[in-house]
Amino acid sequence: MIKRADVVVVGGGVIGCSVAYYLAKKGVRVIVVEKKEGLSLGASGANQGGCPLQLFKSPVLELARESLKLYKNLAEEIECDIEYENVGSLVCSVDEKQYPDMKKHFQDKRREGINVRLIEGHQLRKLEPTLGEDIIVGVEEWDSYMVNPFKVNYGFAYAARKLGTEFLFSSQVKKIERDKERIASVITDREKIKTNFLVNAAGAWASEIGKMLGLTIPVRARRGQIMVTEPVPLNKRWRYILDADYLTTAFDLAAVEDSKEARIKLGVAGSYIQEKSGNWTIGSSRDFAGYNNRVTMQTLKYMAKRAIKFVPKLKDISCIRTFAGLRPFCYGDGLPILSKIKSPQNFVIATGHAGEGMTLAPITGKLIAELITESGTSLSIDAFSFSRFKNIN
Amino acid sequence: MKKKVNNTICRCEEISEQEIRDAIRKFNLRTVDAVKRLTRAGMGLCQGRTCTPLLTKIIAEETDKKVDELLPLSKRPPVRPVKVEFLAREGEQKLD
């Protein structure tokens, strides 16, 4: 069967659905192709839904700021309660040696215009008695948010579908047909789709789509494991608590690979989030295990141990579920790739968001829609251009 | 307009049959996993041990499929709730 679209989006994760929605809003006829049986079955469905502002550095910080602005009215816009909630964030350290780093983090964030506050350990425990004795210092801010990732992903799809977007499930891209410098059609195991543009939002699988066009997209699946606890009464002040190690393990690949510590090698640095329902999610780890998305006892052990240091009461709370997701990590430089390319001219890449896809989904969708339909984007995306990898292509 | 149905399907998370049917229709859900993720049914302490058969039946009805045509709910460890402290000690003591 032959179908026709203005734009084919590969990937039914939060990025693909956001791109589809913002395109559909501009009247573009979109077909989303997803190899699995439903949406949100990669990284979008295996994360904690945290959108933290103080973790980002420029140039991603500018994206995050704009994305959080878009999130503000998103529920109303897409007619779906995405459970957007201002929870702030607290990055804290249990290591005396990290004190200068924390101070520097605080100063850097202040310079970037984020309203941060440095708080000593004893003061932290006064404000939030559930914090551990080992915590020496923390940095808080109140511009971070939390969303329900499934609702965001399915909400974008719901709104896109209402605007005419078609979703094809259990449909895997097998071949991309070219007509000289352009893509002419996408062939899946079920159909052929003639299209004017192809957006690669395949996340951890984006490199496989690249291969079909002879391109090396430097993105690899980085596994992240998460555990969920039973619901308990809500914390008084902070429900989004991060281990200062997060600042290095999530963003600095060399620091992880060069470390001698087993925990760091597995990328374990905590992000502890208490959902409105009272459940805690304990994340996360970061390792490369191909497309294996299973949890491992060893990693869960390090995660649980570390969690108890920061929030000791977690030790007596039951873990009811664990899972892992595969995040698209750009091993080139850790930054997302939001870009058209030279050839084929109508191929667009929107991936490499690693652990920040949920935060960056709205702005990514908006910018990619602009990239396709307008002469420029409302925010510079030069830093995320594919041309930065010309040495490998 | 169809009559509202208020049977509780997931007792752990207190999710009604109506909420489940509404979510299936609104979001075009086709699998037990998707229904679980959007409604929280099956996300509670028993991890869907009680409500999965009921959920499956509702999805089958809504999507005009047979129950055995639907994908089963994906199983996520642990099999039953375990204290976080126990996970922290795994490997340092015997499991029994």
GROMACS .gro file of C-alpha atoms in nm:
model
  489
    1MET     CA    1   0.000   0.000   0.000
    2ILE     CA    2   0.132   0.344  -0.089
    3LYS     CA    3   0.074   0.635   0.149
    4ARG     CA    4   0.163   0.999   0.113
    5ALA     CA    5   0.280   1.249   0.373
    6ASP     CA    6   0.441   1.590   0.392
    7VAL     CA    7   0.659   1.464   0.674
    8VAL     CA    8   0.731   1.114   0.803
    9VAL     CA    9   0.849   1.106   1.163
   10VAL     CA   10   1.031   0.791   1.271
   11GLY     CA   11   0.975   0.723   1.641
   12GLY     CA   12   0.672   0.736   1.871
   13GLY     CA   13   0.860   0.866   2.172
   14VAL     CA   14   0.810   1.205   2.325
   15ILE     CA   15   1.035   1.375   2.070
   16GLY     CA   16   0.862   1.220   1.768
   17CYS     CA   17   0.516   1.299   1.904
   18SER     CA   18   0.614   1.657   1.992
   19VAL     CA   19   0.757   1.710   1.643
   20ALA     CA   20   0.436   1.564   1.493
   21TYR     CA   21   0.219   1.791   1.706
   22TYR     CA   22   0.402   2.116   1.629
   23LEU     CA   23   0.406   2.028   1.258
   24ALA     CA   24   0.037   1.934   1.254
   25LYS     CA   25  -0.040   2.267   1.422
   26LYS     CA   26   0.109   2.434   1.115
   27GLY     CA   27  -0.117   2.232   0.889
   28VAL     CA   28   0.146   1.978   0.787
   29ARG     CA   29   0.032   1.625   0.702
   30VAL     CA   30   0.239   1.396   0.923
   31ILE     CA   31   0.272   1.019   0.949
   32VAL     CA   32   0.447   0.882   1.258
   33VAL     CA   33   0.608   0.542   1.210
   34GLU     CA   34   0.675   0.339   1.525
   35LYS     CA   35   0.829  -0.007   1.521
   36LYS     CA   36   0.673  -0.113   1.849
   37GLU     CA   37   0.306  -0.172   1.930
   38GLY     CA   38   0.251   0.159   2.107
   39LEU     CA   39   0.400   0.492   2.208
   40SER     CA   40   0.654   0.571   2.476
   41LEU     CA   41   0.831   0.236   2.467
   42GLY     CA   42   1.190   0.361   2.474
   43ALA     CA   43   1.347   0.627   2.695
   44SER     CA   44   1.024   0.829   2.709
   45GLY     CA   45   0.853   0.551   2.900
   46ALA     CA   46   1.137   0.480   3.142
   47ASN     CA   47   1.225   0.804   3.312
   48GLN     CA   48   1.130   1.005   3.618
   49GLY     CA   49   0.964   1.300   3.450
   50GLY     CA   50   1.194   1.555   3.609
   51CYS     CA   51   1.266   1.881   3.429
   52PRO     CA   52   1.548   2.032   3.633
   53LEU     CA   53   1.682   2.372   3.542
   54GLN     CA   54   2.002   2.381   3.747
   55LEU     CA   55   2.153   2.075   3.578
   56PHE     CA   56   2.183   2.237   3.238
   57LYS     CA   57   2.472   2.430   3.093
   58SER     CA   58   2.468   2.650   2.787
   59PRO     CA   59   2.379   2.583   2.503
   60VAL     CA   60   2.126   2.328   2.631
   61LEU     CA   61   2.022   2.565   2.911
   62GLU     CA   62   1.867   2.805   2.659
   63LEU     CA   63   1.663   2.518   2.515
   64ALA     CA   64   1.554   2.403   2.860
   65ARG     CA   65   1.440   2.753   2.958
   66GLU     CA   66   1.225   2.786   2.646
   67SER     CA   67   1.093   2.434   2.684
   68LEU     CA   68   0.977   2.499   3.041
   69LYS     CA   69   0.795   2.809   2.914
   70LEU     CA   70   0.616   2.596   2.654
   71TYR     CA   71   0.526   2.342   2.921
   72LYS     CA   72   0.345   2.609   3.121
   73ASN     CA   73   0.037   2.615   2.896
   74LEU     CA   74   0.080   2.278   2.735
   75ALA     CA   75  -0.188   2.091   2.932
   76GLU     CA   76  -0.453   2.335   2.816
   77GLU     CA   77  -0.318   2.344   2.463
   78ILE     CA   78  -0.317   1.969   2.407
   79GLU     CA   79  -0.618   1.905   2.632
   80CYS     CA   80  -0.439   1.661   2.852
   81ASP     CA   81  -0.348   1.694   3.218
   82ILE     CA   82   0.027   1.633   3.206
   83GLU     CA   83   0.058   1.678   3.585
   84TYR     CA   84   0.300   1.967   3.539
   85GLU     CA   85   0.410   2.064   3.886
   86ASN     CA   86   0.661   2.308   4.027
   87VAL     CA   87   0.874   2.101   4.265
   88GLY     CA   88   1.205   2.288   4.250
   89SER     CA   89   1.523   2.089   4.293
   90LEU     CA   90   1.796   2.030   4.545
   91VAL     CA   91   2.141   1.912   4.438
   92CYS     CA   92   2.337   1.792   4.738
   93SER     CA   93   2.667   1.635   4.827
   94VAL     CA   94   2.773   1.374   5.081
   95ASP     CA   95   3.142   1.418   5.007
   96GLU     CA   96   3.355   1.679   5.189
   97LYS     CA   97   3.588   1.692   4.887
   98GLN     CA   98   3.300   1.813   4.670
   99TYR     CA   99   3.240   2.125   4.876
  100PRO     CA  100   3.440   2.356   4.644
  101ASP     CA  101   3.265   2.202   4.340
  102MET     CA  102   2.928   2.273   4.495
  103LYS     CA  103   3.028   2.629   4.566
  104LYS     CA  104   3.142   2.667   4.207
  105HIS     CA  105   2.819   2.509   4.081
  106PHE     CA  106   2.626   2.761   4.289
  107GLN     CA  107   2.829   3.055   4.153
  108ASP     CA  108   2.802   2.932   3.793
  109LYS     CA  109   2.426   2.896   3.816
  110ARG     CA  110   2.393   3.237   3.974
  111ARG     CA  111   2.589   3.387   3.686
  112GLU     CA  112   2.356   3.212   3.443
  113GLY     CA  113   2.064   3.386   3.607
  114ILE     CA  114   1.919   3.087   3.788
  115ASN     CA  115   1.782   3.174   4.129
  116VAL     CA  116   1.989   2.930   4.334
  117ARG     CA  117   2.062   2.923   4.705
  118LEU     CA  118   2.349   2.745   4.882
  119ILE     CA  119   2.241   2.577   5.204
  120GLU     CA  120   2.465   2.404   5.461
  121GLY     CA  121   2.387   2.048   5.567
  122HIS     CA  122   2.255   2.116   5.918
  123GLN     CA  123   2.024   2.386   5.780
  124LEU     CA  124   1.902   2.147   5.510
  125ARG     CA  125   1.803   1.890   5.770
  126LYS     CA  126   1.615   2.156   5.966
  127LEU     CA  127   1.414   2.241   5.655
  128GLU     CA  128   1.370   1.879   5.549
  129PRO     CA  129   1.420   1.630   5.834
  130THR     CA  130   1.416   1.335   5.594
  131LEU     CA  131   1.759   1.429   5.453
  132GLY     CA  132   2.058   1.220   5.561
  133GLU     CA  133   2.324   1.313   5.820
  134ASP     CA  134   2.599   1.269   5.557
  135ILE     CA  135   2.478   1.558   5.344
  136ILE     CA  136   2.721   1.847   5.384
  137VAL     CA  137   2.576   2.106   5.151
  138GLY     CA  138   2.304   2.159   4.892
  139VAL     CA  139   2.198   2.399   4.618
  140GLU     CA  140   1.826   2.460   4.577
  141GLU     CA  141   1.623   2.645   4.316
  142TRP     CA  142   1.252   2.669   4.243
  143ASP     CA  143   1.235   2.682   3.865
  144SER     CA  144   1.233   2.306   3.813
  145TYR     CA  145   0.927   2.109   3.726
  146MET     CA  146   0.796   1.758   3.710
  147VAL     CA  147   0.561   1.606   3.453
  148ASN     CA  148   0.393   1.272   3.396
  149PRO     CA  149   0.604   1.145   3.102
  150PHE     CA  150   0.335   0.911   2.967
  151LYS     CA  151   0.077   1.186   2.968
  152VAL     CA  152   0.315   1.421   2.783
  153ASN     CA  153   0.396   1.157   2.522
  154TYR     CA  154   0.037   1.039   2.470
  155GLY     CA  155  -0.095   1.395   2.507
  156PHE     CA  156   0.117   1.519   2.217
  157ALA     CA  157  -0.002   1.220   2.014
  158TYR     CA  158  -0.364   1.286   2.106
  159ALA     CA  159  -0.340   1.650   1.998
  160ALA     CA  160  -0.148   1.561   1.680
  161ARG     CA  161  -0.404   1.296   1.588
  162LYS     CA  162  -0.684   1.547   1.628
  163LEU     CA  163  -0.501   1.768   1.378
  164GLY     CA  164  -0.483   1.487   1.125
  165THR     CA  165  -0.158   1.307   1.211
  166GLU     CA  166  -0.160   0.937   1.135
  167PHE     CA  167   0.022   0.685   1.356
  168LEU     CA  168   0.148   0.354   1.221
  169PHE     CA  169   0.240   0.098   1.485
  170SER     CA  170   0.437  -0.227   1.462
  171SER     CA  171   0.580  -0.070   1.151
  172GLN     CA  172   0.955  -0.074   1.114
  173VAL     CA  173   1.153   0.129   0.861
  174LYS     CA  174   1.341  -0.109   0.633
  175LYS     CA  175   1.463   0.111   0.353
  176ILE     CA  176   1.479   0.474   0.254
  177GLU     CA  177   1.451   0.547  -0.120
  178ARG     CA  178   1.640   0.841  -0.263
  179ASP     CA  179   1.598   1.049  -0.569
  180LYS     CA  180   1.941   1.210  -0.612
  181GLU     CA  181   1.991   1.455  -0.325
  182ARG     CA  182   1.651   1.394  -0.171
  183ILE     CA  183   1.460   1.124   0.009
  184ALA     CA  184   1.164   1.013  -0.202
  185SER     CA  185   0.997   0.752   0.013
  186VAL     CA  186   1.022   0.544   0.326
  187ILE     CA  187   0.960   0.171   0.307
  188THR     CA  188   0.851  -0.013   0.619
  189ASP     CA  189   0.775  -0.382   0.660
  190ARG     CA  190   0.410  -0.295   0.594
  191GLU     CA  191   0.387   0.003   0.364
  192LYS     CA  192   0.556   0.252   0.136
  193ILE     CA  193   0.521   0.621   0.222
  194LYS     CA  194   0.607   0.894  -0.027
  195THR     CA  195   0.720   1.198   0.162
  196ASN     CA  196   0.875   1.545   0.134
  197PHE     CA  197   1.065   1.521   0.462
  198LEU     CA  198   1.189   1.253   0.695
  199VAL     CA  199   1.248   1.327   1.064
  200ASN     CA  200   1.466   1.083   1.253
  201ALA     CA  201   1.337   1.085   1.609
  202ALA     CA  202   1.423   0.720   1.666
  203GLY     CA  203   1.609   0.795   1.990
  204ALA     CA  204   1.851   0.520   2.088
  205TRP     CA  205   1.784   0.358   1.749
  206ALA     CA  206   1.856   0.675   1.547
  207SER     CA  207   2.190   0.547   1.425
  208GLU     CA  208   2.018   0.254   1.252
  209ILE     CA  209   1.809   0.496   1.046
  210GLY     CA  210   2.127   0.691   0.967
  211LYS     CA  211   2.295   0.374   0.840
  212MET     CA  212   2.021   0.329   0.580
  213LEU     CA  213   2.140   0.658   0.430
  214GLY     CA  214   2.509   0.584   0.472
  215LEU     CA  215   2.542   0.831   0.760
  216THR     CA  216   2.709   0.785   1.096
  217ILE     CA  217   2.486   0.941   1.360
  218PRO     CA  218   2.702   0.929   1.675
  219VAL     CA  219   2.427   0.822   1.912
  220ARG     CA  220   2.439   0.512   2.130
  221ALA     CA  221   2.185   0.356   2.366
  222ARG     CA  222   2.274   0.449   2.722
  223ARG     CA  223   2.085   0.235   2.970
  224GLY     CA  224   1.923   0.398   3.272
  225GLN     CA  225   1.778   0.189   3.554
  226ILE     CA  226   1.506   0.314   3.784
  227MET     CA  227   1.321   0.176   4.086
  228VAL     CA  228   0.979   0.279   4.213
  229THR     CA  229   0.868   0.255   4.576
  230GLU     CA  230   0.531   0.221   4.739
  231PRO     CA  231   0.356   0.552   4.820
  232VAL     CA  232   0.444   0.724   5.149
  233PRO     CA  233   0.351   1.068   5.291
  234LEU     CA  234   0.489   1.360   5.093
  235ASN     CA  235   0.814   1.533   5.188
  236LYS     CA  236   0.766   1.876   5.337
  237ARG     CA  237   0.999   2.082   5.124
  238TRP     CA  238   1.200   1.894   4.862
  239ARG     CA  239   1.060   1.619   4.645
  240TYR     CA  240   1.331   1.639   4.382
  241ILE     CA  241   1.669   1.561   4.533
  242LEU     CA  242   1.981   1.502   4.329
  243ASP     CA  243   2.323   1.361   4.409
  244ALA     CA  244   2.599   1.609   4.318
  245ASP     CA  245   2.766   1.322   4.128
  246TYR     CA  246   2.482   1.359   3.877
  247LEU     CA  247   2.651   1.672   3.744
  248THR     CA  248   2.943   1.461   3.625
  249THR     CA  249   2.805   1.114   3.549
  250ALA     CA  250   2.520   1.242   3.332
  251PHE     CA  251   2.720   1.486   3.126
  252ASP     CA  252   3.087   1.394   3.138
  253LEU     CA  253   3.150   1.060   2.973
  254ALA     CA  254   3.527   1.071   3.035
  255ALA     CA  255   3.474   1.118   3.410
  256VAL     CA  256   3.265   0.801   3.417
  257GLU     CA  257   3.497   0.594   3.204
  258ASP     CA  258   3.814   0.706   3.381
  259SER     CA  259   3.675   0.654   3.731
  260LYS     CA  260   3.813   0.374   3.948
  261GLU     CA  261   3.499   0.353   4.156
  262ALA     CA  262   3.259   0.076   4.054
  263ARG     CA  263   2.951   0.284   4.128
  264ILE     CA  264   3.064   0.573   3.907
  265LYS     CA  265   3.163   0.331   3.632
  266LEU     CA  266   2.799   0.218   3.622
  267GLY     CA  267   2.699   0.584   3.611
  268VAL     CA  268   2.506   0.558   3.937
  269ALA     CA  269   2.422   0.904   4.067
  270GLY     CA  270   2.092   0.954   4.235
  271SER     CA  271   1.793   1.149   4.131
  272TYR     CA  272   1.523   1.096   4.391
  273ILE     CA  273   1.179   1.217   4.301
  274GLN     CA  274   0.863   1.185   4.501
  275GLU     CA  275   0.558   1.192   4.280
  276LYS     CA  276   0.236   1.357   4.389
  277SER     CA  277   0.098   1.007   4.449
  278GLY     CA  278   0.362   0.960   4.719
  279ASN     CA  279   0.569   0.704   4.527
  280TRP     CA  280   0.942   0.770   4.510
  281THR     CA  281   1.131   0.700   4.193
  282ILE     CA  282   1.497   0.629   4.249
  283GLY     CA  283   1.719   0.687   3.950
  284SER     CA  284   1.946   0.640   3.782
  285SER     CA  285   2.237   0.462   3.627
  286ARG     CA  286   2.413   0.513   3.296
  287ASP     CA  287   2.590   0.235   3.111
  288PHE     CA  288   2.627   0.106   2.758
  289ALA     CA  289   2.486  -0.244   2.717
  290GLY     CA  290   2.379  -0.248   2.354
  291TYR     CA  291   2.001  -0.269   2.329
  292ASN     CA  292   1.966  -0.461   2.654
  293ASN     CA  293   1.701  -0.283   2.860
  294ARG     CA  294   1.695  -0.508   3.163
  295VAL     CA  295   1.780  -0.408   3.516
  296THR     CA  296   2.079  -0.567   3.690
  297MET     CA  297   2.103  -0.656   4.059
  298GLN     CA  298   2.450  -0.505   4.086
  299THR     CA  299   2.339  -0.165   3.962
  300LEU     CA  300   2.022  -0.167   4.172
  301LYS     CA  301   2.240  -0.241   4.475
  302TYR     CA  302   2.457   0.066   4.419
  303MET     CA  303   2.149   0.276   4.353
  304ALA     CA  304   1.972   0.160   4.668
  305LYS     CA  305   2.283   0.209   4.883
  306ARG     CA  306   2.337   0.557   4.754
  307ALA     CA  307   1.969   0.651   4.791
  308ILE     CA  308   1.972   0.556   5.159
  309LYS     CA  309   2.265   0.793   5.220
  310PHE     CA  310   2.065   1.088   5.089
  311VAL     CA  311   1.718   0.994   5.210
  312PRO     CA  312   1.766   0.738   5.491
  313LYS     CA  313   1.395   0.670   5.537
  314LEU     CA  314   1.391   0.506   5.195
  315LYS     CA  315   1.552   0.198   5.348
  316ASP     CA  316   1.229   0.095   5.517
  317ILE     CA  317   1.011   0.166   5.216
  318SER     CA  318   0.933  -0.112   4.971
  319CYS     CA  319   1.045  -0.113   4.612
  320ILE     CA  320   0.749  -0.230   4.402
  321ARG     CA  321   0.885  -0.203   4.051
  322THR     CA  322   1.210  -0.160   3.861
  323PHE     CA  323   1.278  -0.097   3.495
  324ALA     CA  324   1.537   0.036   3.256
  325GLY     CA  325   1.523   0.253   2.948
  326LEU     CA  326   1.760   0.321   2.661
  327ARG     CA  327   1.849   0.684   2.619
  328PRO     CA  328   1.995   0.831   2.302
  329PHE     CA  329   2.337   0.950   2.413
  330CYS     CA  330   2.550   1.142   2.163
  331TYR     CA  331   2.900   1.004   2.216
  332GLY     CA  332   3.038   1.284   2.001
  333ASP     CA  333   2.990   1.553   2.263
  334GLY     CA  334   2.687   1.469   2.477
  335LEU     CA  335   2.469   1.734   2.309
  336PRO     CA  336   2.145   1.677   2.119
  337ILE     CA  337   2.141   1.677   1.739
  338LEU     CA  338   1.870   1.904   1.598
  339SER     CA  339   1.957   1.950   1.238
  340LYS     CA  340   1.896   1.928   0.868
  341ILE     CA  341   2.182   1.779   0.675
  342LYS     CA  342   2.353   1.852   0.342
  343SER     CA  343   2.247   1.535   0.169
  344PRO     CA  344   1.977   1.417   0.156
  345GLN     CA  345   1.850   1.772   0.197
  346ASN     CA  346   1.511   1.668   0.331
  347PHE     CA  347   1.645   1.454   0.617
  348VAL     CA  348   1.610   1.603   0.965
  349ILE     CA  349   1.766   1.465   1.282
  350ALA     CA  350   1.606   1.522   1.623
  351THR     CA  351   1.771   1.304   1.881
  352GLY     CA  352   2.064   1.271   2.123
  353HIS     CA  353   1.869   1.418   2.416
  354ALA     CA  354   2.011   1.153   2.652
  355GLY     CA  355   1.840   1.193   2.991
  356GLU     CA  356   1.689   1.530   2.903
  357GLY     CA  357   1.435   1.435   2.637
  358MET     CA  358   1.134   1.495   2.858
  359THR     CA  359   1.254   1.844   2.952
  360LEU     CA  360   1.346   1.933   2.596
  361ALA     CA  361   1.055   1.772   2.408
  362PRO     CA  362   0.831   2.079   2.365
  363ILE     CA  363   1.107   2.309   2.239
  364THR     CA  364   1.248   2.035   2.016
  365GLY     CA  365   0.910   1.984   1.849
  366LYS     CA  366   0.863   2.356   1.799
  367LEU     CA  367   1.211   2.416   1.655
  368ILE     CA  368   1.203   2.115   1.424
  369ALA     CA  369   0.863   2.226   1.292
  370GLU     CA  370   1.013   2.569   1.224
  371LEU     CA  371   1.319   2.416   1.061
  372ILE     CA  372   1.095   2.231   0.816
  373THR     CA  373   0.834   2.495   0.741
  374GLU     CA  374   1.016   2.826   0.785
  375SER     CA  375   1.338   2.989   0.669
  376GLY     CA  376   1.487   2.997   1.019
  377THR     CA  377   1.426   2.894   1.379
  378SER     CA  378   1.311   3.121   1.664
  379LEU     CA  379   1.607   3.008   1.873
  380SER     CA  380   1.954   2.937   1.736
  381ILE     CA  381   2.023   2.567   1.695
  382ASP     CA  382   2.370   2.604   1.541
  383ALA     CA  383   2.526   2.432   1.841
  384PHE     CA  384   2.320   2.122   1.765
  385SER     CA  385   2.402   2.102   1.396
  386PHE     CA  386   2.497   1.767   1.243
  387SER     CA  387   2.781   1.940   1.057
  388ARG     CA  388   2.984   1.933   1.382
  389PHE     CA  389   3.055   1.568   1.306
  390LYS     CA  390   3.196   1.622   0.959
  391ASN     CA  391   3.511   1.431   1.052
  392ILE     CA  392   3.311   1.109   1.083
  393ASN     CA  393   3.089   1.158   0.779
  394MET     CA  394  -2.469   0.914   2.608
  395LYS     CA  395  -2.352   0.593   2.760
  396LYS     CA  396  -2.419   0.519   3.124
  397LYS     CA  397  -2.123   0.582   3.357
  398VAL     CA  398  -1.975   0.269   3.506
  399ASN     CA  399  -1.816   0.306   3.845
  400ASN     CA  400  -1.684  -0.040   3.923
  401THR     CA  401  -1.339  -0.023   4.078
  402ILE     CA  402  -1.100  -0.220   3.860
  403CYS     CA  403  -0.765  -0.150   4.024
  404ARG     CA  404  -0.806  -0.161   4.398
  405CYS     CA  405  -0.449  -0.060   4.480
  406GLU     CA  406  -0.465   0.266   4.287
  407GLU     CA  407  -0.846   0.303   4.305
  408ILE     CA  408  -0.908   0.330   3.933
  409SER     CA  409  -1.261   0.290   3.803
  410GLU     CA  410  -1.384   0.111   3.494
  411GLN     CA  411  -1.502   0.444   3.353
  412GLU     CA  412  -1.158   0.604   3.387
  413ILE     CA  413  -1.009   0.309   3.201
  414ARG     CA  414  -1.264   0.319   2.920
  415ASP     CA  415  -1.224   0.697   2.886
  416ALA     CA  416  -0.845   0.668   2.859
  417ILE     CA  417  -0.866   0.389   2.600
  418ARG     CA  418  -1.098   0.600   2.385
  419LYS     CA  419  -0.916   0.930   2.426
  420PHE     CA  420  -0.564   0.803   2.370
  421ASN     CA  421  -0.646   0.519   2.133
  422LEU     CA  422  -0.485   0.261   2.363
  423ARG     CA  423  -0.437  -0.094   2.239
  424THR     CA  424  -0.231  -0.275   2.503
  425VAL     CA  425  -0.249  -0.354   2.875
  426ASP     CA  426   0.085  -0.179   2.924
  427ALA     CA  427  -0.042   0.140   2.764
  428VAL     CA  428  -0.357   0.139   2.977
  429LYS     CA  429  -0.148   0.085   3.288
  430ARG     CA  430   0.081   0.374   3.201
  431LEU     CA  431  -0.199   0.621   3.130
  432THR     CA  432  -0.436   0.531   3.411
  433ARG     CA  433  -0.208   0.387   3.684
  434ALA     CA  434  -0.427   0.074   3.693
  435GLY     CA  435  -0.186  -0.209   3.774
  436MET     CA  436   0.083   0.024   3.907
  437GLY     CA  437   0.009  -0.031   4.274
  438LEU     CA  438   0.139  -0.262   4.543
  439CYS     CA  439   0.015  -0.581   4.378
  440GLN     CA  440   0.151  -0.472   4.037
  441GLY     CA  441  -0.158  -0.574   3.846
  442ARG     CA  442  -0.194  -0.921   3.992
  443THR     CA  443  -0.560  -0.861   4.065
  444CYS     CA  444  -0.675  -0.628   3.789
  445THR     CA  445  -0.486  -0.746   3.480
  446PRO     CA  446  -0.753  -0.999   3.370
  447LEU     CA  447  -1.024  -0.734   3.410
  448LEU     CA  448  -0.816  -0.474   3.229
  449THR     CA  449  -0.750  -0.713   2.945
  450LYS     CA  450  -1.119  -0.787   2.910
  451ILE     CA  451  -1.209  -0.416   2.897
  452ILE     CA  452  -0.943  -0.347   2.633
  453ALA     CA  453  -1.062  -0.643   2.428
  454GLU     CA  454  -1.418  -0.507   2.441
  455GLU     CA  455  -1.314  -0.155   2.348
  456THR     CA  456  -1.087  -0.260   2.062
  457ASP     CA  457  -1.302  -0.544   1.923
  458LYS     CA  458  -1.032  -0.799   1.981
  459LYS     CA  459  -1.015  -1.133   2.155
  460VAL     CA  460  -0.842  -1.142   2.494
  461ASP     CA  461  -0.576  -1.379   2.366
  462GLU     CA  462  -0.493  -1.144   2.079
  463LEU     CA  463  -0.368  -0.881   2.325
  464LEU     CA  464  -0.007  -0.861   2.436
  465PRO     CA  465   0.041  -0.967   2.798
  466LEU     CA  466   0.144  -0.713   3.061
  467SER     CA  467   0.521  -0.683   3.078
  468LYS     CA  468   0.661  -0.820   3.403
  469ARG     CA  469   0.891  -0.596   3.597
  470PRO     CA  470   1.092  -0.715   3.893
  471PRO     CA  471   1.064  -0.757   4.190
  472VAL     CA  472   0.796  -1.027   4.202
  473ARG     CA  473   0.677  -0.891   4.535
  474PRO     CA  474   0.764  -0.569   4.721
  475VAL     CA  475   1.109  -0.571   4.883
  476LYS     CA  476   1.256  -0.312   5.116
  477VAL     CA  477   1.503  -0.076   4.952
  478GLU     CA  478   1.747  -0.170   5.229
  479PHE     CA  479   1.732  -0.531   5.115
  480LEU     CA  480   1.827  -0.433   4.762
  481ALA     CA  481   2.115  -0.229   4.903
  482ARG     CA  482   2.249  -0.540   5.077
  483GLU     CA  483   2.199  -0.786   4.793
  484GLY     CA  484   2.510  -0.996   4.748
  485GLU     CA  485   2.638  -0.915   5.097
  486GLN     CA  486   2.407  -1.164   5.264
  487LYS     CA  487   2.233  -1.479   5.159
  488LEU     CA  488   1.895  -1.429   4.999
  489ASP     CA  489   1.721  -1.679   5.229
   0.00000   0.00000   0.00000
